[in-house]
PDB file of C-alpha atoms in Angstrom:
ATOM      1  CA  UNK W 121     175.568 160.412 180.089  1.00  0.00           C
ATOM      2  CA  UNK W 122     172.871 159.072 177.790  1.00  0.00           C
ATOM      3  CA  UNK W 123     173.843 158.284 174.220  1.00  0.00           C
ATOM      4  CA  UNK W 124     171.935 160.332 171.662  1.00  0.00           C
ATOM      5  CA  UNK W 125     170.797 158.439 168.583  1.00  0.00           C
ATOM      6  CA  UNK W 126     171.699 160.360 165.454  1.00  0.00           C
ATOM      7  CA  UNK W 127     168.826 160.119 162.984  1.00  0.00           C
ATOM      8  CA  UNK W 128     170.559 161.507 159.905  1.00  0.00           C
ATOM      9  CA  UNK W 129     170.223 164.770 158.058  1.00  0.00           C
ATOM     10  CA  UNK W 130     168.809 166.401 154.939  1.00  0.00           C
ATOM     11  CA  UNK W 131     170.406 168.422 152.146  1.00  0.00           C
ATOM     12  CA  UNK W 132     168.218 170.760 150.111  1.00  0.00           C
ATOM     13  CA  UNK W 133     168.850 172.161 146.642  1.00  0.00           C
ATOM     14  CA  UNK W 134     166.577 174.206 144.400  1.00  0.00           C
ATOM     15  CA  UNK W 135     164.824 171.294 142.695  1.00  0.00           C
ATOM     16  CA  UNK W 136     165.929 168.194 144.659  1.00  0.00           C
ATOM     17  CA  UNK W 137     166.627 167.109 148.230  1.00  0.00           C
ATOM     18  CA  UNK W 138     168.461 164.254 149.941  1.00  0.00           C
ATOM     19  CA  UNK W 139     168.126 162.483 153.290  1.00  0.00           C
ATOM     20  CA  UNK W 140     171.080 160.514 154.648  1.00  0.00           C
ATOM     21  CA  UNK W 141     170.709 158.009 157.480  1.00  0.00           C
ATOM     22  CA  UNK W 142     172.165 154.851 158.933  1.00  0.00           C
ATOM     23  CA  UNK W 143     169.882 151.908 158.177  1.00  0.00           C
ATOM     24  CA  UNK W 144     169.761 148.131 158.044  1.00  0.00           C
ATOM     25  CA  UNK W 145     169.397 146.363 154.698  1.00  0.00           C
ATOM     26  CA  UNK W 146     167.279 143.270 153.994  1.00  0.00           C
ATOM     27  CA  UNK W 147     170.226 141.064 154.988  1.00  0.00           C
ATOM     28  CA  UNK W 148     170.524 142.738 158.387  1.00  0.00           C
ATOM     29  CA  UNK W 149     173.726 144.633 157.532  1.00  0.00           C
ATOM     30  CA  UNK W 150     174.294 148.248 158.553  1.00  0.00           C
ATOM     31  CA  UNK W 151     174.298 150.523 155.491  1.00  0.00           C
ATOM     32  CA  UNK W 152     174.177 154.175 154.546  1.00  0.00           C
ATOM     33  CA  UNK W 153     170.732 154.870 153.111  1.00  0.00           C
ATOM     34  CA  UNK W 154     170.148 157.853 150.836  1.00  0.00           C
ATOM     35  CA  UNK W 155     166.674 159.067 149.902  1.00  0.00           C
ATOM     36  CA  UNK W 156     166.357 161.525 147.033  1.00  0.00           C
ATOM     37  CA  UNK W 157     163.254 163.524 146.160  1.00  0.00           C
ATOM     38  CA  UNK W 158     162.440 165.931 143.363  1.00  0.00           C
ATOM     39  CA  UNK W 159     160.430 169.063 143.923  1.00  0.00           C
ATOM     40  CA  UNK W 160     156.723 168.871 143.086  1.00  0.00           C
ATOM     41  CA  UNK W 161     155.270 172.351 143.254  1.00  0.00           C
ATOM     42  CA  UNK W 162     156.377 174.064 146.442  1.00  0.00           C
ATOM     43  CA  UNK W 163     157.240 170.824 148.305  1.00  0.00           C
ATOM     44  CA  UNK W 164     159.598 167.889 147.841  1.00  0.00           C
ATOM     45  CA  UNK W 165     157.860 164.673 146.761  1.00  0.00           C
ATOM     46  CA  UNK W 166     159.146 162.323 149.483  1.00  0.00           C
ATOM     47  CA  UNK W 167     156.282 159.923 148.717  1.00  0.00           C
ATOM     48  CA  UNK W 168     157.876 159.257 145.333  1.00  0.00           C
ATOM     49  CA  UNK W 169     161.466 159.197 146.554  1.00  0.00           C
ATOM     50  CA  UNK W 170     164.407 157.342 145.061  1.00  0.00           C
ATOM     51  CA  UNK W 171     166.155 155.157 147.670  1.00  0.00           C
ATOM     52  CA  UNK W 172     169.781 154.076 147.353  1.00  0.00           C
ATOM     53  CA  UNK W 173     171.743 152.013 149.877  1.00  0.00           C
ATOM     54  CA  UNK W 174     175.543 152.090 149.894  1.00  0.00           C
ATOM     55  CA  UNK W 175     176.516 148.452 150.453  1.00  0.00           C
ATOM     56  CA  UNK W 176     179.096 147.396 153.056  1.00  0.00           C
ATOM     57  CA  UNK W 177     181.494 146.571 150.213  1.00  0.00           C
ATOM     58  CA  UNK W 178     181.082 150.093 148.772  1.00  0.00           C
ATOM     59  CA  UNK W 179     181.298 152.015 152.052  1.00  0.00           C
ATOM     60  CA  UNK W 180     185.098 152.421 152.074  1.00  0.00           C
ATOM     61  CA  UNK W 181     185.279 153.903 148.564  1.00  0.00           C
ATOM     62  CA  UNK W 182     182.236 156.094 149.255  1.00  0.00           C
ATOM     63  CA  UNK W 183     183.913 157.458 152.392  1.00  0.00           C
ATOM     64  CA  UNK W 184     187.193 157.995 150.511  1.00  0.00           C
ATOM     65  CA  UNK W 185     185.276 160.135 147.989  1.00  0.00           C
ATOM     66  CA  UNK W 186     183.501 162.076 150.741  1.00  0.00           C
ATOM     67  CA  UNK W 187     186.873 162.742 152.390  1.00  0.00           C
ATOM     68  CA  UNK W 188     188.446 163.812 149.088  1.00  0.00           C
ATOM     69  CA  UNK W 189     190.963 160.959 149.110  1.00  0.00           C
ATOM     70  CA  UNK W 190     189.670 159.970 145.657  1.00  0.00           C
ATOM     71  CA  UNK W 191     187.876 162.223 143.148  1.00  0.00           C
ATOM     72  CA  UNK W 192     184.764 160.116 142.544  1.00  0.00           C
ATOM     73  CA  UNK W 193     182.563 157.248 143.675  1.00  0.00           C
ATOM     74  CA  UNK W 194     180.348 155.314 141.277  1.00  0.00           C
ATOM     75  CA  UNK W 195     177.939 152.473 141.981  1.00  0.00           C
ATOM     76  CA  UNK W 196     175.468 150.790 139.669  1.00  0.00           C
ATOM     77  CA  UNK W 197     173.221 147.740 139.381  1.00  0.00           C
ATOM     78  CA  UNK W 198     171.384 148.513 142.621  1.00  0.00           C
ATOM     79  CA  UNK W 199     167.786 147.740 143.529  1.00  0.00           C
ATOM     80  CA  UNK W 200     165.564 144.768 142.765  1.00  0.00           C
ATOM     81  CA  UNK W 201     165.718 145.396 139.020  1.00  0.00           C
ATOM     82  CA  UNK W 202     169.407 146.389 139.182  1.00  0.00           C
ATOM     83  CA  UNK W 203     168.556 149.686 137.502  1.00  0.00           C
ATOM     84  CA  UNK W 204     169.689 152.253 140.092  1.00  0.00           C
ATOM     85  CA  UNK W 205     173.023 154.040 140.040  1.00  0.00           C
ATOM     86  CA  UNK W 206     174.798 156.773 141.956  1.00  0.00           C
ATOM     87  CA  UNK W 207     177.780 159.023 141.338  1.00  0.00           C
ATOM     88  CA  UNK W 208     179.563 161.183 143.870  1.00  0.00           C
ATOM     89  CA  UNK W 209     182.022 163.709 142.441  1.00  0.00           C
ATOM     90  CA  UNK W 210     184.318 166.180 144.190  1.00  0.00           C
ATOM     91  CA  UNK W 211     183.956 169.534 142.438  1.00  0.00           C
ATOM     92  CA  UNK W 212     186.570 171.580 144.255  1.00  0.00           C
ATOM     93  CA  UNK W 213     186.329 174.460 141.773  1.00  0.00           C
ATOM     94  CA  UNK W 214     182.650 174.848 142.710  1.00  0.00           C
ATOM     95  CA  UNK W 215     183.155 174.094 146.397  1.00  0.00           C
ATOM     96  CA  UNK W 216     180.727 171.160 146.444  1.00  0.00           C
ATOM     97  CA  UNK W 217     180.446 167.404 146.429  1.00  0.00           C
ATOM     98  CA  UNK W 218     177.963 166.573 143.665  1.00  0.00           C
ATOM     99  CA  UNK W 219     175.666 163.581 144.209  1.00  0.00           C
ATOM    100  CA  UNK W 220     173.623 162.146 141.349  1.00  0.00           C
ATOM    101  CA  UNK W 221     171.222 159.211 141.760  1.00  0.00           C
ATOM    102  CA  UNK W 222     169.438 157.645 138.801  1.00  0.00           C
ATOM    103  CA  UNK W 223     166.742 155.099 138.132  1.00  0.00           C
ATOM    104  CA  UNK W 224     164.686 154.561 134.983  1.00  0.00           C
ATOM    105  CA  UNK W 225     162.927 157.834 134.097  1.00  0.00           C
ATOM    106  CA  UNK W 226     164.096 159.516 137.331  1.00  0.00           C
ATOM    107  CA  UNK W 227     167.170 161.302 138.575  1.00  0.00           C
ATOM    108  CA  UNK W 228     168.171 163.410 141.553  1.00  0.00           C
ATOM    109  CA  UNK W 229     171.124 165.808 141.359  1.00  0.00           C
ATOM    110  CA  UNK W 230     172.208 167.707 144.471  1.00  0.00           C
ATOM    111  CA  UNK W 231     175.345 169.749 145.190  1.00  0.00           C
ATOM    112  CA  UNK W 232     176.417 169.175 148.799  1.00  0.00           C
ATOM    113  CA  UNK W 233     178.037 172.124 150.570  1.00  0.00           C
ATOM    114  CA  UNK W 234     181.119 171.728 152.831  1.00  0.00           C
ATOM    115  CA  UNK W 235     179.132 171.842 156.095  1.00  0.00           C
ATOM    116  CA  UNK W 236     176.930 168.977 154.914  1.00  0.00           C
ATOM    117  CA  UNK W 237     179.945 167.108 153.463  1.00  0.00           C
ATOM    118  CA  UNK W 238     181.334 167.150 157.004  1.00  0.00           C
ATOM    119  CA  UNK W 239     178.081 165.683 158.358  1.00  0.00           C
ATOM    120  CA  UNK W 240     178.106 163.061 155.598  1.00  0.00           C
ATOM    121  CA  UNK W 241     181.677 162.110 156.497  1.00  0.00           C
ATOM    122  CA  UNK W 242     180.755 161.761 160.174  1.00  0.00           C
ATOM    123  CA  UNK W 243     177.676 159.655 159.425  1.00  0.00           C
ATOM    124  CA  UNK W 244     179.491 157.433 156.915  1.00  0.00           C
ATOM    125  CA  UNK W 245     182.355 156.900 159.379  1.00  0.00           C
ATOM    126  CA  UNK W 246     179.765 155.841 161.956  1.00  0.00           C
ATOM    127  CA  UNK W 247     178.309 153.369 159.441  1.00  0.00           C
ATOM    128  CA  UNK W 248     181.771 151.966 158.635  1.00  0.00           C
ATOM    129  CA  UNK W 249     182.666 151.741 162.326  1.00  0.00           C
ATOM    130  CA  UNK W 250     179.492 149.746 162.981  1.00  0.00           C
ATOM    131  CA  UNK W 251     180.119 147.486 159.974  1.00  0.00           C
ATOM    132  CA  UNK W 252     183.650 146.500 161.008  1.00  0.00           C
ATOM    133  CA  UNK W 253     183.343 146.767 164.792  1.00  0.00           C
ATOM    134  CA  UNK W 254     186.186 149.264 165.252  1.00  0.00           C
ATOM    135  CA  UNK W 255     186.152 152.755 166.728  1.00  0.00           C
ATOM    136  CA  UNK W 256     186.035 155.657 164.213  1.00  0.00           C
ATOM    137  CA  UNK W 257     189.649 156.725 164.889  1.00  0.00           C
ATOM    138  CA  UNK W 258     190.960 153.265 164.066  1.00  0.00           C
ATOM    139  CA  UNK W 259     188.713 153.119 160.997  1.00  0.00           C
ATOM    140  CA  UNK W 260     190.125 156.431 159.758  1.00  0.00           C
ATOM    141  CA  UNK W 261     193.729 155.291 160.241  1.00  0.00           C
ATOM    142  CA  UNK W 262     193.060 151.989 158.512  1.00  0.00           C
ATOM    143  CA  UNK W 263     191.133 153.655 155.684  1.00  0.00           C
ATOM    144  CA  UNK W 264     194.024 155.996 154.902  1.00  0.00           C
ATOM    145  CA  UNK W 265     196.654 153.250 155.238  1.00  0.00           C
ATOM    146  CA  UNK W 266     194.869 150.650 153.140  1.00  0.00           C
ATOM    147  CA  UNK W 267     191.896 151.222 150.877  1.00  0.00           C
ATOM    148  CA  UNK W 268     192.502 154.909 150.093  1.00  0.00           C
ATOM    149  CA  UNK W 269     195.894 154.326 148.491  1.00  0.00           C
ATOM    150  CA  UNK W 270     194.580 151.583 146.191  1.00  0.00           C
ATOM    151  CA  UNK W 271     191.510 153.580 145.206  1.00  0.00           C
ATOM    152  CA  UNK W 272     193.763 156.606 144.579  1.00  0.00           C
ATOM    153  CA  UNK W 273     195.988 154.656 142.167  1.00  0.00           C
ATOM    154  CA  UNK W 274     192.978 153.179 140.414  1.00  0.00           C
ATOM    155  CA  UNK W 275     191.395 156.629 140.022  1.00  0.00           C
ATOM    156  CA  UNK W 276     194.600 158.054 138.557  1.00  0.00           C
ATOM    157  CA  UNK W 277     195.097 155.056 136.259  1.00  0.00           C
ATOM    158  CA  UNK W 278     198.534 154.500 137.788  1.00  0.00           C
ATOM    159  CA  UNK W 279     200.301 151.242 138.355  1.00  0.00           C
ATOM    160  CA  UNK W 280     202.059 151.247 141.747  1.00  0.00           C
ATOM    161  CA  UNK W 281     204.149 148.204 140.905  1.00  0.00           C
TER     162      UNK W 281
END
């Protein structure tokens, strides 16, 4: 059976859209790349997109937020000028995962529906699996047994010890 290369997927909202894909950063590391575009007229302005890469160090917390193991993910100081940021927030009452990317004078805000949250979880797990060289099942077990519990305590402001 031939392996199919998964290219990523898009999420569309009324005024903004996102594209998620596995990519390689300038250092040759596998990362999750997120492109965000605002609507310009009837189309999305992909030529003027905002690009954000989730670093290997951030991937575990990002995936914990996607999986609902922690309520939020925040990253800042990204890009050449260190002026890009991103927030991912579980909004269970609204049934969405809200993603907000910002750069000077630009922002993209998109609610991600459960079907696309599932796709994002699958893609991010694939990125993490590639980064650490373990199969996705082992990554999931390790994520729950290690990083998720520390991120959970930090998010709650609790002291486990």
